[in-house]
Amino acid sequence: WWLNFPELDSSALSSAMSIDRLFPALLECFGIILCGYIAGRANIITSTQAKGLGSFVSKFALPALLFKNMVLLDFGNVIWPFLWSILIAKVCVFFLVCILTLIVASPVSRYSKAGLFSIFATQSNDFALGYPIVEALYQSTYPEYLQYIYLVAPVSLMFLNPIGFALCEIQKWKDQGNHQQSKVVIVGVVVLQVIKNPIVFMVVIGIIAHFVLHQTVPVFMAQFVDGLANSFGGAALFYLGLSMVGQLGKLTKSTVVTLILLTTAKLLLMPLICKDMVDLLDKRNTSDLNHSSLSDYAFLYGVFPTAPSVAIYAVYYNAELEVVTAGMVISTFLSAPIMYVSAWLLTIRWTDPQRLMNSLQNVSFNISIVSLVVLVWTIAVMFLSKKFKRLPHLFTVNFFFAQILTCIGMILWNFVVKESNFIGQVLTFTLLCTSLYSTFIWPGLIALSLVLLKSEDLKVSPAMLVIAGWGIPALVTAVLLICGEKMFGVIDAAFFYGRAQIICTTFVVAFSIFLGGGSLVCLSRGSWAQNVQTEEVNSFDSPEDPLIENEPENQTLFETAPPPRDQVYEHQTEYSCNLSGFIISLFVLLPPSGQCESRCESTDCLLVQVEELQQVADRQVARHVLMCLLLIVSLLANLSSCVWLLFNHNPGRLYLELLFFCAVVNYGQGLLSFALFGLDKHLILLPFKKRLYSLWYGKQEEQPQSDLPEEIRMTCTQFTKYHKQQCFHDIVKKRRCGKKTMVDCFLGCELVEWLLQVGLAQDRGEAVLYGTRLQQGGVLQHIKQEYSFQDSPLYYRFMA
């Protein structure tokens, strides 16, 4: 029943939107943005000059545009349930982001993050980017939709943004320490800031003038207002391009997770909630066509990207500028294909639903083949690197096997469904459904395992999680096969058992989202709590390292295996050191030693052995967290698809977009697994890089110092002249590298910490870049010259 799509045969909808005008509108908007970006990148317009343009746009052009449209607004044609729907959707997303941020974020800056992130997720670029697109789509069919832009915008400006500003002011008040400002003063500051905002002020003045002037701008000021209002479009888009320059370069590993969550809230949750709210609240509309178009319009409105003004707020409060600006760039460019595909789906004419299902089946089949190939590679890497024996990689390998079975099941389904063999269809469906549900369950279980591994109090057998990862999907599938009713004539496996299958999928997906989301929240809170404790005891005095030579008379040898029984030394001590959860028995011997002056020539370098032990002990927590987070986002899309079908007998054309997206993420999960775990750093990337390096530089002499780029020479000269001696004193220690040799060396992460402490780098990314320049300039090198400079426990030494 959900495949009939009766509105697809309606010729009236073919003119509901003007798709021919959409591409020129997108080209106009993003073309002007590109011009602004080029002007900023080429330094034709400097950042200081761009601020002047931004002030003109936000304080003159946009207020004039709002004033003009508030005066001319026709409230008689407004469908008020639509406005209440957008208001409720924005409030829901605002408080969802706010509450999650307050729970997850570190106490050091949780209030400012909650305020700015909530504003980011709800304030859209309505006028500069949204209005031209709405005009292109609806000008000829529903011109009254254009005025909704001016009615919806004040929802954020006058109601939600002040709440975010209040949270930022609370953070400033807490940071002061002496708490000079009272709560009444904070409220007064927020209210005054909102009133002083020219946009809010002119909206209020425009509404008053609407009733006083009877929807007419006076003749003597009409051209003046038009001149300022008409200048807004191009100037705002050009300024948006200027503000994008250099923002993606500020991304760090710590901000990627935040950006994924914010982009999901802005481009996935917001449009879905907007559409659902319109479907629920707009009951007065008797015309199905108008109701459907209004619901689709709400979806398109939710996709509008974040406004550049959010970056101005971040600058004003000096908080989360990197996240906000990079997120603005990403959301702007991701919104373009989503808007285009959505509008295209609303205008195409399909008269045969079977053709649609065939297309969906072909997409699922093709991506399953590609995913199967890369998954075989990824599992081979897991076994060759011997990571499958450790936690949490043991669970990850089970997850990969579930993905492989899902791909195999879809490939078999593509052939079985075309035959009339009922037994074959049921058996193939059982394999496909069980493995697919298993891929839904495993992200939540892997996230839970990370929490359990981090907690010393909770002890759960790995076998229990493995049983749950396969047992729960098998149980749900069995219930579905017993209680479900097969739908004949359906070729898509997602609808093979009809409504019962949709309910089962909803249950499994909701359970995994709850389990995985809760686990990631606990993991995040544990991370910042641990960071706070670490900062309290942080110093450059590293933990006791058995390779460090503290006393000249106690020269030691550090080996990973006991010596032969016939080998006798006067002093021998056995002790253990903990390397990332692995207890390694080590023996300390005391022969005489000398200094290793050049590249370590020892065939069994002890420092290299320690590096390898640390690499083996790496649980790759960051990669697992990122994988779980991205998979939970895909689960949200699956949950939205199920809910959409359960509550809409006629799902509409926009559902097709969600349907194809779910097919791609469900059967193409292997591509994500390959990207995160298939290119193992130590098994594949570094050997390949070393081979390339030896082929390229092995036949060349060392590059003369005079041929180095200017920035590298300046960095090396500055460090050698002013900082090297102090750095050597602070972080360099004598460590064993061979049976009779020692070396003055340090860890890469130690140099990164030192550069941050003395102010030579603002963040860890800049510190790694600084260390890379020192290595390229010959100031430092890896003890075996095998690795580039990294923020990790690899050993490096200063060159004379």
XYZ file of C-alpha atoms in Angstrom, residues 32 43 124 140 142 165 207 227 245 316 351 374 381 386 410 522 562 568 604 609 618 621 720:
23
model
C 28.364 34.809 -5.819
C 43.530 38.729 -0.582
C 18.938 29.537 9.046
C 4.659 31.062 -10.222
C 2.420 29.634 -4.502
C 22.883 34.662 24.560
C 4.992 45.350 12.302
C 17.772 50.841 -2.443
C 38.179 31.651 3.733
C 31.735 38.320 20.264
C 3.632 6.664 -13.266
C 36.266 -3.607 0.605
C 43.829 -6.348 7.509
C 46.345 -9.494 14.793
C 21.261 -8.498 -0.727
C 28.929 8.385 29.234
C 64.359 -13.131 29.372
C 74.865 -14.408 33.720
C 67.066 -4.787 17.742
C 60.426 -2.356 20.247
C 46.369 0.858 20.678
C 39.159 4.433 20.595
C 67.626 26.713 17.104
